[in-house]
Amino acid sequence: MTFRLTTVFLFLLLITACAVPNPPAVKQEGTASTDVQVKAQQAVIPTPVKRLKRKIAVGRFSNETIYGRSLLRDAHGDPLGKQALDILSSQLVATGRFLVFERPDLNKIEQEQVRAGGGNLVGVDALVLGSVTEFARSTSGQSGFLSSTKKQLARAKVDIRLADVHTGLLFFSTSGSGEATTESGEVAGFGSRAAYDATLNDKALNAAISETVNQLVTKLEERPWRTAILKTSGNTVFISGGSRQGLKIGDELALMVEGERVRSPQTGMVITLPGQEIGRIRVESFFGSDETNEGSVARIVQGSLGKTPAKQIFVVEPKS
């Protein structure tokens, strides 16, 4: 019996020693060349869309709830509205698509400029207005023989509107809601005991405003970008706006003559008829130190200004 087992063992060992190893993997080249593959990959990658930044102003953001109201605070001492204003401004700046100016109290700014001896406000494309329409805090919990829990909740709702600075017309409105919670508990005297958490106010407002930002960005970018002519000298045109708005040297822009303004007999509103393109300019350089005084130097490459006053001409992105 032992002899047979030894024979079988030696036979298996011999077979193992004579086993043929797996052949090395052969690298298979693709049927398409490397250049073709690279071009195919580049075709899949989306081409970045050129966007010129709109100039927007964040105006009044009021607190329409009774939260935070007291006899010791005047109309300007609104902490909840100021929190919402700061959060909205920060989120719009964080998108990187706008030049954002804060104008919570336009009258005060204009008064300070008069005292300082002048200085004009920067013209913007749209005004953002908002209000906190709902805000509430609640505390709930459970307690047992040896354990207890405490839950704090803050809930907020905001309404935000976009206004045309030229006509005052509200052309878009949206709302968002959000909430924030914190919970603590203890067992047999051990655990955490949470006091009043004031940060929940910020978190609830942040969540509510975040719900509206994407809609605001989409609606604001639907409005055409335009800027004004500062001065002309021969074929040289100085325009407002520069690299901080997304312009680059070599960009071509269209010169447009403002259309006639007529009053609609049906609505009584003044309607501007479509303008007419009279030429093209190419950006050659920039000047200015910040968003408030930057501009571009451009040269006319097509058409001419003729005898049209510069105040009647504006600059837009060309359609083609």
CSV table of C-alpha atoms in Angstrom, one decimal, residues 29-272:
chain,number,residue,atom,x,y,z
A,29,GLU,CA,-2.4,47.1,-30.6
A,30,GLY,CA,-5.7,48.9,-31.4
A,31,THR,CA,-6.9,49.0,-34.9
A,32,ALA,CA,-6.9,52.8,-34.9
A,33,SER,CA,-3.7,54.8,-34.8
A,34,THR,CA,-2.6,56.8,-31.7
A,35,ASP,CA,-3.4,60.1,-33.5
A,36,VAL,CA,-6.9,58.9,-34.3
A,37,GLN,CA,-7.5,57.8,-30.7
A,38,VAL,CA,-6.3,61.2,-29.3
A,39,LYS,CA,-8.6,63.1,-31.7
A,40,ALA,CA,-11.5,60.9,-30.7
A,41,GLN,CA,-10.9,61.5,-27.0
A,42,GLN,CA,-10.6,65.3,-27.6
A,43,ALA,CA,-13.9,65.2,-29.5
A,44,VAL,CA,-15.6,63.7,-26.4
A,45,ILE,CA,-14.3,66.4,-24.1
A,46,PRO,CA,-16.8,69.3,-24.2
A,47,THR,CA,-15.4,72.6,-25.4
A,48,PRO,CA,-15.6,75.3,-22.7
A,49,VAL,CA,-18.2,77.9,-23.4
A,50,LYS,CA,-16.9,81.5,-23.3
A,51,ARG,CA,-18.9,83.5,-20.8
A,52,LEU,CA,-18.7,87.2,-20.2
A,53,LYS,CA,-19.5,88.2,-16.7
A,54,ARG,CA,-22.6,90.2,-16.0
A,55,LYS,CA,-22.5,93.0,-13.5
A,56,ILE,CA,-25.2,92.6,-10.8
A,57,ALA,CA,-26.0,94.5,-7.6
A,58,VAL,CA,-27.4,92.8,-4.5
A,59,GLY,CA,-29.9,95.3,-3.0
A,60,ARG,CA,-32.3,95.1,-0.2
A,61,PHE,CA,-32.7,91.7,1.6
A,62,SER,CA,-35.3,92.3,4.3
A,63,ASN,CA,-36.7,90.2,7.1
A,64,GLU,CA,-40.4,89.9,6.7
A,65,THR,CA,-40.9,87.6,9.7
A,66,ILE,CA,-41.3,88.5,13.3
A,67,TYR,CA,-38.1,86.6,14.2
A,68,GLY,CA,-35.4,89.0,15.6
A,69,ARG,CA,-37.8,91.9,15.9
A,70,SER,CA,-37.7,94.0,19.1
A,71,LEU,CA,-38.3,97.6,20.2
A,72,LEU,CA,-34.6,98.0,20.7
A,73,ARG,CA,-33.8,97.6,17.0
A,74,ASP,CA,-34.5,100.1,14.3
A,75,ALA,CA,-35.2,99.3,10.6
A,76,HIS,CA,-31.4,99.1,10.0
A,77,GLY,CA,-30.8,96.6,12.8
A,78,ASP,CA,-32.0,93.5,11.0
A,79,PRO,CA,-29.5,90.7,11.8
A,80,LEU,CA,-31.4,88.0,9.9
A,81,GLY,CA,-31.7,90.1,6.7
A,82,LYS,CA,-28.0,91.0,6.9
A,83,GLN,CA,-27.1,87.4,7.3
A,84,ALA,CA,-29.2,86.5,4.2
A,85,LEU,CA,-27.6,89.3,2.2
A,86,ASP,CA,-24.0,88.2,3.1
A,87,ILE,CA,-24.8,84.6,2.2
A,88,LEU,CA,-26.4,85.4,-1.1
A,89,SER,CA,-23.5,87.8,-2.1
A,90,SER,CA,-20.9,85.1,-1.2
A,91,GLN,CA,-22.6,82.4,-3.2
A,92,LEU,CA,-23.0,84.6,-6.3
A,93,VAL,CA,-19.3,85.6,-6.1
A,94,ALA,CA,-18.4,81.9,-5.6
A,95,THR,CA,-19.9,81.0,-9.0
A,96,GLY,CA,-17.2,83.1,-10.7
A,97,ARG,CA,-19.7,84.2,-13.3
A,98,PHE,CA,-20.6,87.7,-12.1
A,99,LEU,CA,-19.2,91.0,-10.9
A,100,VAL,CA,-21.2,91.5,-7.7
A,101,PHE,CA,-21.8,94.9,-6.1
A,102,GLU,CA,-23.6,95.3,-2.8
A,103,ARG,CA,-26.2,98.1,-2.5
A,104,PRO,CA,-28.3,97.3,0.5
A,105,ASP,CA,-29.1,101.0,1.0
A,106,LEU,CA,-28.7,103.0,-2.2
A,107,ASN,CA,-29.6,106.3,-0.6
A,108,LYS,CA,-26.8,106.1,2.0
A,109,ILE,CA,-24.2,105.2,-0.6
A,110,GLU,CA,-25.3,108.2,-2.8
A,111,GLN,CA,-25.2,110.5,0.2
A,112,GLU,CA,-21.7,109.4,1.1
A,113,GLN,CA,-20.5,109.9,-2.5
A,114,VAL,CA,-21.9,113.5,-2.4
A,115,ARG,CA,-20.0,114.2,0.8
A,116,ALA,CA,-16.9,112.7,-0.6
A,117,GLY,CA,-17.1,115.1,-3.6
A,118,GLY,CA,-18.6,112.9,-6.3
A,119,GLY,CA,-18.0,109.4,-7.7
A,120,ASN,CA,-20.6,107.6,-9.7
A,121,LEU,CA,-22.0,104.2,-9.0
A,122,VAL,CA,-21.0,101.4,-11.4
A,123,GLY,CA,-23.9,100.6,-13.7
A,124,VAL,CA,-25.1,97.0,-13.5
A,125,ASP,CA,-27.2,94.7,-15.7
A,126,ALA,CA,-29.6,93.6,-13.0
A,127,LEU,CA,-30.6,94.2,-9.4
A,128,VAL,CA,-31.2,91.3,-7.0
A,129,LEU,CA,-33.8,91.8,-4.3
A,130,GLY,CA,-34.8,89.3,-1.6
A,131,SER,CA,-36.6,88.7,1.6
A,132,VAL,CA,-36.8,86.1,4.4
A,133,THR,CA,-40.5,85.2,4.3
A,134,GLU,CA,-40.4,82.3,6.8
A,135,PHE,CA,-38.1,81.6,9.8
A,136,ALA,CA,-38.7,79.5,12.9
A,137,ARG,CA,-36.7,77.8,15.6
A,138,SER,CA,-38.0,74.9,17.6
A,139,THR,CA,-36.6,72.6,20.3
A,140,SER,CA,-37.9,69.1,21.0
A,141,GLY,CA,-36.7,66.1,23.1
A,142,GLN,CA,-37.4,63.1,25.1
A,143,SER,CA,-36.5,62.1,28.6
A,144,GLY,CA,-36.6,58.7,30.3
A,145,PHE,CA,-35.5,57.2,33.6
A,146,LEU,CA,-31.7,57.3,32.8
A,147,SER,CA,-31.6,59.0,29.4
A,148,SER,CA,-32.7,62.2,27.6
A,149,THR,CA,-32.3,63.8,24.1
A,150,LYS,CA,-32.6,67.3,22.8
A,151,LYS,CA,-33.1,68.3,19.2
A,152,GLN,CA,-32.8,71.9,17.9
A,153,LEU,CA,-34.2,72.8,14.4
A,154,ALA,CA,-34.1,76.0,12.3
A,155,ARG,CA,-36.3,76.4,9.2
A,156,ALA,CA,-36.0,79.2,6.7
A,157,LYS,CA,-37.7,80.2,3.4
A,158,VAL,CA,-36.5,83.0,1.1
A,159,ASP,CA,-38.0,84.8,-1.9
A,160,ILE,CA,-35.6,86.3,-4.4
A,161,ARG,CA,-36.4,88.6,-7.3
A,162,LEU,CA,-34.5,90.0,-10.3
A,163,ALA,CA,-35.2,93.6,-11.5
A,164,ASP,CA,-34.3,95.3,-14.7
A,165,VAL,CA,-32.3,98.4,-13.6
A,166,HIS,CA,-33.5,100.4,-16.7
A,167,THR,CA,-37.3,99.9,-16.2
A,168,GLY,CA,-37.7,98.6,-12.7
A,169,LEU,CA,-39.6,95.6,-14.1
A,170,LEU,CA,-39.3,92.4,-12.1
A,171,PHE,CA,-38.5,89.8,-14.7
A,172,PHE,CA,-37.9,86.7,-12.5
A,173,SER,CA,-38.8,85.4,-9.1
A,174,THR,CA,-37.9,82.2,-7.2
A,175,SER,CA,-38.0,80.9,-3.7
A,176,GLY,CA,-36.1,78.3,-1.7
A,177,SER,CA,-36.4,76.6,1.7
A,178,GLY,CA,-33.9,74.9,3.9
A,179,GLU,CA,-33.5,73.6,7.5
A,180,ALA,CA,-30.7,72.7,9.8
A,181,THR,CA,-30.8,70.5,13.0
A,182,THR,CA,-28.5,69.5,15.8
A,183,GLU,CA,-29.2,66.8,18.4
A,184,SER,CA,-27.6,65.8,21.7
A,185,GLY,CA,-28.2,63.2,24.4
A,186,GLU,CA,-27.1,61.8,27.7
A,187,VAL,CA,-27.4,58.5,29.5
A,188,ALA,CA,-27.1,58.3,33.3
A,189,GLY,CA,-25.7,61.8,33.4
A,190,PHE,CA,-23.0,61.1,30.8
A,191,GLY,CA,-23.1,62.6,27.3
A,192,SER,CA,-23.4,66.1,25.7
A,193,ARG,CA,-25.7,68.9,26.8
A,194,ALA,CA,-26.3,71.3,24.0
A,195,ALA,CA,-27.0,75.0,24.7
A,196,TYR,CA,-28.7,77.3,22.2
A,197,ASP,CA,-27.0,76.9,18.8
A,198,ALA,CA,-27.0,80.2,17.0
A,199,THR,CA,-25.1,78.7,13.9
A,200,LEU,CA,-28.3,76.9,12.9
A,201,ASN,CA,-29.7,80.2,11.6
A,202,ASP,CA,-26.8,80.6,9.2
A,203,LYS,CA,-27.1,76.9,8.1
A,204,ALA,CA,-30.8,77.1,7.4
A,205,LEU,CA,-30.5,80.4,5.5
A,206,ASN,CA,-27.5,78.9,3.6
A,207,ALA,CA,-29.6,75.9,2.6
A,208,ALA,CA,-32.5,78.0,1.5
A,209,ILE,CA,-30.5,80.4,-0.6
A,210,SER,CA,-28.4,77.6,-2.2
A,211,GLU,CA,-31.6,76.2,-3.6
A,212,THR,CA,-32.2,79.4,-5.6
A,213,VAL,CA,-28.6,80.1,-6.9
A,214,ASN,CA,-28.6,77.8,-9.9
A,215,GLN,CA,-31.9,79.3,-11.1
A,216,LEU,CA,-30.6,82.8,-10.6
A,217,VAL,CA,-27.4,82.0,-12.6
A,218,THR,CA,-29.4,80.5,-15.5
A,219,LYS,CA,-31.8,83.4,-15.7
A,220,LEU,CA,-29.1,86.1,-15.4
A,221,GLU,CA,-27.0,84.5,-18.2
A,222,GLU,CA,-30.0,84.4,-20.5
A,223,ARG,CA,-29.9,88.2,-20.7
A,224,PRO,CA,-27.5,89.4,-23.3
A,225,TRP,CA,-24.2,90.9,-22.2
A,226,ARG,CA,-23.6,94.5,-23.3
A,227,THR,CA,-21.4,97.4,-22.4
A,228,ALA,CA,-21.1,101.1,-23.3
A,229,ILE,CA,-18.6,103.1,-25.3
A,230,LEU,CA,-16.6,105.5,-23.2
A,231,LYS,CA,-14.9,107.5,-26.0
A,232,THR,CA,-13.9,107.2,-29.6
A,233,SER,CA,-10.8,108.6,-31.4
A,234,GLY,CA,-10.6,107.8,-35.1
A,235,ASN,CA,-10.7,104.0,-35.4
A,236,THR,CA,-10.0,103.5,-31.7
A,237,VAL,CA,-12.8,102.8,-29.4
A,238,PHE,CA,-12.6,102.8,-25.6
A,239,ILE,CA,-15.3,100.6,-24.0
A,240,SER,CA,-16.3,99.8,-20.4
A,241,GLY,CA,-15.3,96.4,-19.1
A,242,GLY,CA,-12.1,94.4,-19.4
A,243,SER,CA,-10.4,91.2,-18.4
A,244,ARG,CA,-12.3,90.9,-15.1
A,245,GLN,CA,-15.5,90.5,-17.1
A,246,GLY,CA,-13.9,87.7,-19.2
A,247,LEU,CA,-12.8,89.7,-22.2
A,248,LYS,CA,-9.5,88.7,-23.9
A,249,ILE,CA,-7.2,90.4,-26.3
A,250,GLY,CA,-8.3,89.5,-29.8
A,251,ASP,CA,-12.0,89.2,-29.0
A,252,GLU,CA,-14.4,90.6,-31.6
A,253,LEU,CA,-17.5,92.5,-30.5
A,254,ALA,CA,-20.4,94.0,-32.4
A,255,LEU,CA,-21.2,97.7,-32.5
A,256,MET,CA,-25.0,98.3,-32.2
A,257,VAL,CA,-27.1,101.4,-32.7
A,258,GLU,CA,-29.9,101.7,-30.1
A,259,GLY,CA,-33.3,101.0,-31.6
A,260,GLU,CA,-36.1,103.5,-31.4
A,261,ARG,CA,-38.2,103.6,-28.2
A,262,VAL,CA,-42.0,103.5,-28.7
A,263,ARG,CA,-44.8,103.3,-26.2
A,264,SER,CA,-47.1,100.3,-26.5
A,265,PRO,CA,-50.8,101.5,-26.8
A,266,GLN,CA,-51.9,98.2,-25.2
A,267,THR,CA,-49.7,98.1,-22.0
A,268,GLY,CA,-48.5,101.7,-21.9
A,269,MET,CA,-44.9,100.5,-21.4
A,270,VAL,CA,-42.0,101.8,-23.4
A,271,ILE,CA,-40.6,99.2,-25.8
A,272,THR,CA,-37.2,99.5,-27.5
